[in-house]
mmCIF file of C-alpha atoms and ligand atoms in Angstrom:
data_model
loop_
_atom_site.group_PDB
_atom_site.id
_atom_site.type_symbol
_atom_site.label_atom_id
_atom_site.label_comp_id
_atom_site.label_asym_id
_atom_site.label_seq_id
_atom_site.Cartn_x
_atom_site.Cartn_y
_atom_site.Cartn_z
ATOM 1 C CA UNK B 9 6.590 -15.609 15.005
ATOM 2 C CA UNK B 10 7.084 -13.955 11.406
ATOM 3 C CA UNK B 11 5.620 -15.916 9.003
ATOM 4 C CA UNK B 12 6.089 -15.156 5.033
ATOM 5 C CA UNK B 13 5.737 -16.261 1.411
ATOM 6 C CA UNK B 14 8.133 -15.040 -1.424
ATOM 7 C CA UNK B 15 6.457 -15.780 -4.731
ATOM 8 C CA UNK B 16 9.423 -15.486 -7.835
ATOM 9 C CA UNK B 17 8.370 -15.033 -11.696
ATOM 10 C CA UNK B 18 10.265 -13.568 -14.705
ATOM 11 C CA UNK B 19 9.218 -10.261 -15.113
ATOM 12 C CA UNK B 20 7.406 -7.482 -14.950
ATOM 13 C CA UNK B 21 4.945 -8.418 -16.479
ATOM 14 C CA UNK B 22 3.760 -11.931 -15.378
ATOM 15 C CA UNK B 23 4.231 -10.789 -11.524
ATOM 16 C CA UNK B 24 2.131 -8.205 -12.511
ATOM 17 C CA UNK B 25 -0.560 -10.062 -13.955
ATOM 18 C CA UNK B 26 -0.175 -12.823 -10.878
ATOM 19 C CA UNK B 27 -0.210 -9.683 -8.036
ATOM 20 C CA UNK B 28 -3.471 -8.432 -10.001
ATOM 21 C CA UNK B 29 -4.949 -11.786 -9.831
ATOM 22 C CA UNK B 30 -4.495 -12.692 -6.213
ATOM 23 C CA UNK B 31 -5.820 -9.208 -5.754
ATOM 24 C CA UNK B 32 -9.017 -9.269 -7.428
ATOM 25 C CA UNK B 33 -9.628 -13.427 -6.137
ATOM 26 C CA UNK B 34 -8.934 -11.919 -2.673
ATOM 27 C CA UNK B 35 -11.972 -8.478 -4.175
ATOM 28 C CA UNK B 36 -13.516 -11.290 -4.627
ATOM 29 C CA UNK B 37 -14.007 -13.355 -2.280
ATOM 30 C CA UNK B 38 -14.327 -9.861 0.420
ATOM 31 C CA UNK B 39 -17.626 -8.753 -1.852
ATOM 32 C CA UNK B 40 -19.036 -12.784 -1.645
ATOM 33 C CA UNK B 41 -18.632 -12.753 2.329
ATOM 34 C CA UNK B 42 -19.791 -9.041 3.138
ATOM 35 C CA UNK B 43 -21.288 -7.244 0.496
ATOM 36 C CA UNK B 44 -17.793 -5.380 -0.713
ATOM 37 C CA UNK B 45 -14.646 -4.677 -0.126
ATOM 38 C CA UNK B 46 -11.926 -2.200 0.699
ATOM 39 C CA UNK B 47 -8.490 -2.233 -0.692
ATOM 40 C CA UNK B 48 -5.681 -0.036 -0.099
ATOM 41 C CA UNK B 49 -2.986 0.613 -2.461
ATOM 42 C CA UNK B 50 0.634 1.639 -2.168
ATOM 43 C CA UNK B 51 2.112 4.303 -5.602
ATOM 44 C CA UNK B 52 6.073 4.762 -6.514
ATOM 45 C CA UNK B 53 6.337 3.964 -9.896
ATOM 46 C CA UNK B 54 6.647 -0.445 -9.117
ATOM 47 C CA UNK B 55 2.310 -0.483 -9.275
ATOM 48 C CA UNK B 56 2.037 0.734 -12.639
ATOM 49 C CA UNK B 57 1.671 -2.267 -14.943
ATOM 50 C CA UNK B 58 0.352 -4.382 -11.453
ATOM 51 C CA UNK B 59 -2.519 -0.971 -11.716
ATOM 52 C CA UNK B 60 -3.426 -1.040 -15.653
ATOM 53 C CA UNK B 61 -4.156 -5.320 -15.102
ATOM 54 C CA UNK B 62 -6.231 -5.147 -12.161
ATOM 55 C CA UNK B 63 -8.668 -2.263 -13.173
ATOM 56 C CA UNK B 64 -9.349 -4.914 -15.863
ATOM 57 C CA UNK B 65 -10.595 -7.422 -13.968
ATOM 58 C CA UNK B 66 -13.806 -8.457 -14.124
ATOM 59 C CA UNK B 67 -15.097 -7.676 -10.260
ATOM 60 C CA UNK B 68 -17.667 -5.733 -9.253
ATOM 61 C CA UNK B 69 -16.119 -2.891 -8.831
ATOM 62 C CA UNK B 70 -19.334 -1.520 -7.640
ATOM 63 C CA UNK B 71 -18.793 -2.866 -4.198
ATOM 64 C CA UNK B 72 -15.027 -2.138 -4.186
ATOM 65 C CA UNK B 73 -13.835 0.572 -2.538
ATOM 66 C CA UNK B 74 -9.901 1.697 -3.185
ATOM 67 C CA UNK B 75 -7.652 3.856 -0.925
ATOM 68 C CA UNK B 76 -4.549 4.418 -0.337
ATOM 69 C CA UNK B 77 -1.517 3.175 2.016
ATOM 70 C CA UNK B 78 0.291 6.538 1.531
ATOM 71 C CA UNK B 79 0.564 10.109 0.437
ATOM 72 C CA UNK B 80 2.600 12.456 -0.194
ATOM 73 C CA UNK B 81 1.123 15.917 1.103
ATOM 74 C CA UNK B 82 1.212 17.111 -2.132
ATOM 75 C CA UNK B 83 -2.733 17.729 -4.541
ATOM 76 C CA UNK B 84 -3.808 15.590 -7.349
ATOM 77 C CA UNK B 85 -2.354 17.265 -9.987
ATOM 78 C CA UNK B 86 1.175 17.479 -8.406
ATOM 79 C CA UNK B 87 3.385 14.961 -10.561
ATOM 80 C CA UNK B 88 4.794 13.159 -7.168
ATOM 81 C CA UNK B 89 1.043 12.279 -6.166
ATOM 82 C CA UNK B 90 0.309 8.998 -5.182
ATOM 83 C CA UNK B 91 -3.917 9.722 -5.842
ATOM 84 C CA UNK B 92 -2.739 10.658 -9.115
ATOM 85 C CA UNK B 93 -0.959 7.629 -10.363
ATOM 86 C CA UNK B 94 -4.021 5.628 -8.772
ATOM 87 C CA UNK B 95 -6.994 7.493 -10.798
ATOM 88 C CA UNK B 96 -4.974 7.559 -13.959
ATOM 89 C CA UNK B 97 -3.772 4.433 -14.108
ATOM 90 C CA UNK B 98 -6.070 2.393 -11.737
ATOM 91 C CA UNK B 99 -9.276 3.792 -11.854
ATOM 92 C CA UNK B 100 -10.083 3.471 -15.239
ATOM 93 C CA UNK B 101 -11.798 0.965 -17.410
ATOM 94 C CA UNK B 102 -13.457 -1.675 -15.549
ATOM 95 C CA UNK B 103 -12.422 -0.493 -12.468
ATOM 96 C CA UNK B 104 -14.005 2.659 -13.017
ATOM 97 C CA UNK B 105 -17.137 1.952 -10.868
ATOM 98 C CA UNK B 106 -14.595 1.784 -7.769
ATOM 99 C CA UNK B 107 -15.369 4.382 -5.031
ATOM 100 C CA UNK B 108 -11.850 6.322 -3.887
ATOM 101 C CA UNK B 109 -11.272 7.634 -0.834
ATOM 102 C CA UNK B 110 -7.830 9.808 -1.347
ATOM 103 C CA UNK B 111 -5.694 10.105 2.397
ATOM 104 C CA UNK B 112 -4.415 14.165 1.247
ATOM 105 C CA UNK B 113 -6.703 17.162 1.736
ATOM 106 C CA UNK B 114 -5.755 20.119 1.428
ATOM 107 C CA UNK B 115 -5.763 21.700 4.389
ATOM 108 C CA UNK B 116 -2.898 23.568 6.217
ATOM 109 C CA UNK B 117 -0.120 20.753 7.173
ATOM 110 C CA UNK B 118 0.296 17.723 7.015
ATOM 111 C CA UNK B 119 -1.057 16.870 10.470
ATOM 112 C CA UNK B 120 -4.863 18.234 9.850
ATOM 113 C CA UNK B 121 -4.719 16.087 6.431
ATOM 114 C CA UNK B 122 -3.703 12.908 8.482
ATOM 115 C CA UNK B 123 -6.696 14.039 10.683
ATOM 116 C CA UNK B 124 -9.107 13.976 8.274
ATOM 117 C CA UNK B 125 -7.823 10.777 7.020
ATOM 118 C CA UNK B 126 -8.524 9.336 9.686
ATOM 119 C CA UNK B 127 -11.678 9.535 10.055
ATOM 120 C CA UNK B 128 -12.300 9.281 6.341
ATOM 121 C CA UNK B 129 -10.637 5.515 6.556
ATOM 122 C CA UNK B 130 -12.173 5.121 9.756
ATOM 123 C CA UNK B 131 -14.900 3.143 7.610
ATOM 124 C CA UNK B 132 -13.024 0.958 5.601
ATOM 125 C CA UNK B 133 -10.949 -0.771 8.099
ATOM 126 C CA UNK B 134 -10.964 -3.331 8.930
ATOM 127 C CA UNK B 135 -8.849 -3.090 4.798
ATOM 128 C CA UNK B 136 -9.563 -5.867 2.979
ATOM 129 C CA UNK B 137 -6.997 -5.650 0.522
ATOM 130 C CA UNK B 138 -3.525 -3.945 0.792
ATOM 131 C CA UNK B 139 -1.040 -3.537 -1.529
ATOM 132 C CA UNK B 140 2.653 -2.808 0.017
ATOM 133 C CA UNK B 141 6.042 -1.415 -1.910
ATOM 134 C CA UNK B 142 9.233 -1.271 -0.756
ATOM 135 C CA UNK B 143 12.186 1.285 -1.029
ATOM 136 C CA UNK B 144 15.829 -0.175 -0.863
ATOM 137 C CA UNK B 145 16.155 1.636 2.450
ATOM 138 C CA UNK B 146 13.324 -0.894 4.090
ATOM 139 C CA UNK B 147 10.844 1.779 3.830
ATOM 140 C CA UNK B 148 7.070 0.888 3.528
ATOM 141 C CA UNK B 149 4.258 2.940 2.860
ATOM 142 C CA UNK B 150 5.135 5.884 4.595
ATOM 143 C CA UNK B 151 7.067 4.231 7.365
ATOM 144 C CA UNK B 152 10.661 5.431 7.285
ATOM 145 C CA UNK B 153 13.568 4.307 8.885
ATOM 146 C CA UNK B 154 14.843 8.207 9.540
ATOM 147 C CA UNK B 155 11.509 9.264 9.937
ATOM 148 C CA UNK B 156 10.883 11.597 13.506
ATOM 149 C CA UNK B 157 9.086 9.803 16.325
ATOM 150 C CA UNK B 158 10.410 6.515 14.708
ATOM 151 C CA UNK B 159 9.889 4.639 17.478
ATOM 152 C CA UNK B 160 6.520 5.509 17.513
ATOM 153 C CA UNK B 161 5.444 4.870 14.071
ATOM 154 C CA UNK B 162 6.678 1.364 14.039
ATOM 155 C CA UNK B 163 4.515 0.784 16.685
ATOM 156 C CA UNK B 164 1.843 -1.803 15.518
ATOM 157 C CA UNK B 165 -0.007 -1.269 19.209
ATOM 158 C CA UNK B 166 -0.699 2.281 17.867
ATOM 159 C CA UNK B 167 -4.534 3.140 18.061
ATOM 160 C CA UNK B 168 -4.195 5.752 15.004
ATOM 161 C CA UNK B 169 -5.062 5.549 11.830
ATOM 162 C CA UNK B 170 -3.127 7.722 9.150
ATOM 163 C CA UNK B 171 -0.260 9.376 10.493
ATOM 164 C CA UNK B 172 1.636 12.397 9.910
ATOM 165 C CA UNK B 173 5.436 11.450 9.072
ATOM 166 C CA UNK B 174 8.450 14.033 8.526
ATOM 167 C CA UNK B 175 11.227 12.426 6.933
ATOM 168 C CA UNK B 176 14.284 13.458 6.185
ATOM 169 C CA UNK B 177 15.149 10.829 2.854
ATOM 170 C CA UNK B 178 11.143 11.415 1.753
ATOM 171 C CA UNK B 179 10.848 14.185 0.035
ATOM 172 C CA UNK B 180 7.833 16.043 1.497
ATOM 173 C CA UNK B 181 5.779 15.579 4.396
ATOM 174 C CA UNK B 182 3.703 11.950 3.719
ATOM 175 C CA UNK B 183 0.229 10.695 5.109
ATOM 176 C CA UNK B 184 0.257 7.212 5.692
ATOM 177 C CA UNK B 185 -1.332 4.247 7.580
ATOM 178 C CA UNK B 186 -0.431 2.889 10.631
ATOM 179 C CA UNK B 187 1.303 -0.405 11.206
ATOM 180 C CA UNK B 188 -1.403 -0.791 13.207
ATOM 181 C CA UNK B 189 -4.199 -0.374 10.358
ATOM 182 C CA UNK B 190 -2.010 -2.431 7.391
ATOM 183 C CA UNK B 191 -1.110 -5.725 10.175
ATOM 184 C CA UNK B 192 -4.800 -5.693 10.893
ATOM 185 C CA UNK B 193 -6.050 -5.961 7.078
ATOM 186 C CA UNK B 194 -7.425 -9.340 6.653
ATOM 187 C CA UNK B 195 -4.476 -9.518 3.586
ATOM 188 C CA UNK B 196 -1.332 -8.471 2.921
ATOM 189 C CA UNK B 197 1.028 -8.198 -0.531
ATOM 190 C CA UNK B 198 4.071 -6.970 -0.836
ATOM 191 C CA UNK B 199 5.251 -5.997 -4.534
ATOM 192 C CA UNK B 200 8.934 -6.180 -5.047
ATOM 193 C CA UNK B 201 11.612 -5.590 -8.191
ATOM 194 C CA UNK B 202 14.698 -6.480 -8.353
ATOM 195 C CA UNK B 203 17.716 -7.628 -7.006
ATOM 196 C CA UNK B 204 18.860 -4.770 -4.734
ATOM 197 C CA UNK B 205 15.507 -4.606 -3.070
ATOM 198 C CA UNK B 206 14.720 -8.895 -2.630
ATOM 199 C CA UNK B 207 18.474 -7.933 -0.702
ATOM 200 C CA UNK B 208 16.772 -5.315 1.526
ATOM 201 C CA UNK B 209 13.497 -7.543 1.844
ATOM 202 C CA UNK B 210 15.884 -10.805 2.603
ATOM 203 C CA UNK B 211 18.073 -8.962 5.244
ATOM 204 C CA UNK B 212 15.376 -6.697 6.372
ATOM 205 C CA UNK B 213 14.950 -8.941 10.068
ATOM 206 C CA UNK B 214 18.576 -8.843 11.188
ATOM 207 C CA UNK B 215 18.548 -5.021 10.382
ATOM 208 C CA UNK B 216 14.891 -4.473 12.182
ATOM 209 C CA UNK B 217 13.618 -2.118 8.229
ATOM 210 C CA UNK B 218 9.976 -0.795 8.568
ATOM 211 C CA UNK B 219 9.363 -3.965 6.105
ATOM 212 C CA UNK B 220 10.462 -6.523 8.993
ATOM 213 C CA UNK B 221 8.086 -5.059 11.274
ATOM 214 C CA UNK B 222 4.575 -5.045 9.238
ATOM 215 C CA UNK B 223 6.136 -9.158 8.536
ATOM 216 C CA UNK B 224 6.139 -9.942 12.313
ATOM 217 C CA UNK B 225 3.175 -8.374 13.003
ATOM 218 C CA UNK B 226 1.503 -8.675 10.269
ATOM 219 C CA UNK B 227 -2.409 -10.783 11.497
ATOM 220 C CA UNK B 228 -1.705 -12.760 8.493
ATOM 221 C CA UNK B 229 1.107 -13.597 6.575
ATOM 222 C CA UNK B 230 2.812 -11.268 4.394
ATOM 223 C CA UNK B 231 2.364 -12.350 0.787
ATOM 224 C CA UNK B 232 5.874 -11.339 -1.607
ATOM 225 C CA UNK B 233 5.716 -11.238 -5.433
ATOM 226 C CA UNK B 234 9.125 -10.415 -6.583
ATOM 227 C CA UNK B 235 10.499 -10.535 -9.593
ATOM 228 C CA UNK B 236 14.496 -9.619 -10.806
HETATM 229 C C1 6PG N 312 4.992 5.891 -2.434
HETATM 230 C C2 6PG N 312 5.467 4.788 -1.467
HETATM 231 C C3 6PG N 312 6.684 3.618 -1.285
HETATM 232 C C4 6PG N 312 6.755 3.173 -2.313
HETATM 233 C C5 6PG N 312 8.097 2.922 -2.103
HETATM 234 C C6 6PG N 312 8.814 1.742 -3.559
HETATM 235 O O1 6PG N 312 4.221 6.572 -1.760
HETATM 236 O O2 6PG N 312 6.823 6.422 -2.389
HETATM 237 O O3 6PG N 312 3.803 4.401 -1.536
HETATM 238 O O4 6PG N 312 6.321 3.336 0.171
HETATM 239 O O5 6PG N 312 5.803 1.682 -2.610
HETATM 240 O O6 6PG N 312 8.696 3.463 -1.919
HETATM 241 O O7 6PG N 312 8.745 2.758 -4.593
HETATM 242 P P1 6PG N 312 9.236 2.474 -6.031
HETATM 243 O O8 6PG N 312 8.353 1.394 -6.694
HETATM 244 O O9 6PG N 312 8.785 4.151 -6.742
HETATM 245 O O10 6PG N 312 10.550 2.249 -5.568
#
């Protein structure tokens, strides 16, 4: 059954603050229950304010390990690196004490990087919190609707952890957590802004878009945080 909830906010600042508070609560609960917490975050442009708010949260950051939902196959010095974004805007202030597991590695090709990342991320599973973004084509993480082998990519039963993605619309090869890993997380949030993304999200199920696959297969209801 498709279950989800949309929480609506006035503007980018208030949605970022509310999402940061919700994520901080989940991380605190995870630390209380299991002594540590794992968090996977998305890149792109939307999360910057959210990262800034979360980096100030008063939680036991020494016990938190952060990784990425997806990554572009570019080194951390690139403007397009999600690792760079996270290091510069999330892993600062109080959150500087958190651990970080990158999914990019400097190897010959994205397939080898996916193998290395799968080993590194395996020790963090199941993830306590996943924060997704979405594009206006309905992609989430790097699960692009025009990706090669898209049916395998969108199979929630996959045993794979991190997958190499080649999609014409993606810009460069990508690395993404698999749909299976995302859907087995203990909490999944989606952060979207603007009317265009809201309309895509509302119509995603009818068009069988990747974001709808996540909503459908997630172990716990996906909670969407939206502002115009
Ligand atoms: C990435 C992502 C991706 C992102 C969406 C939305 O690295 O590009 O993690 O899935 O969340 O493309 O991106 P914007 O926030 O820039 O619109």
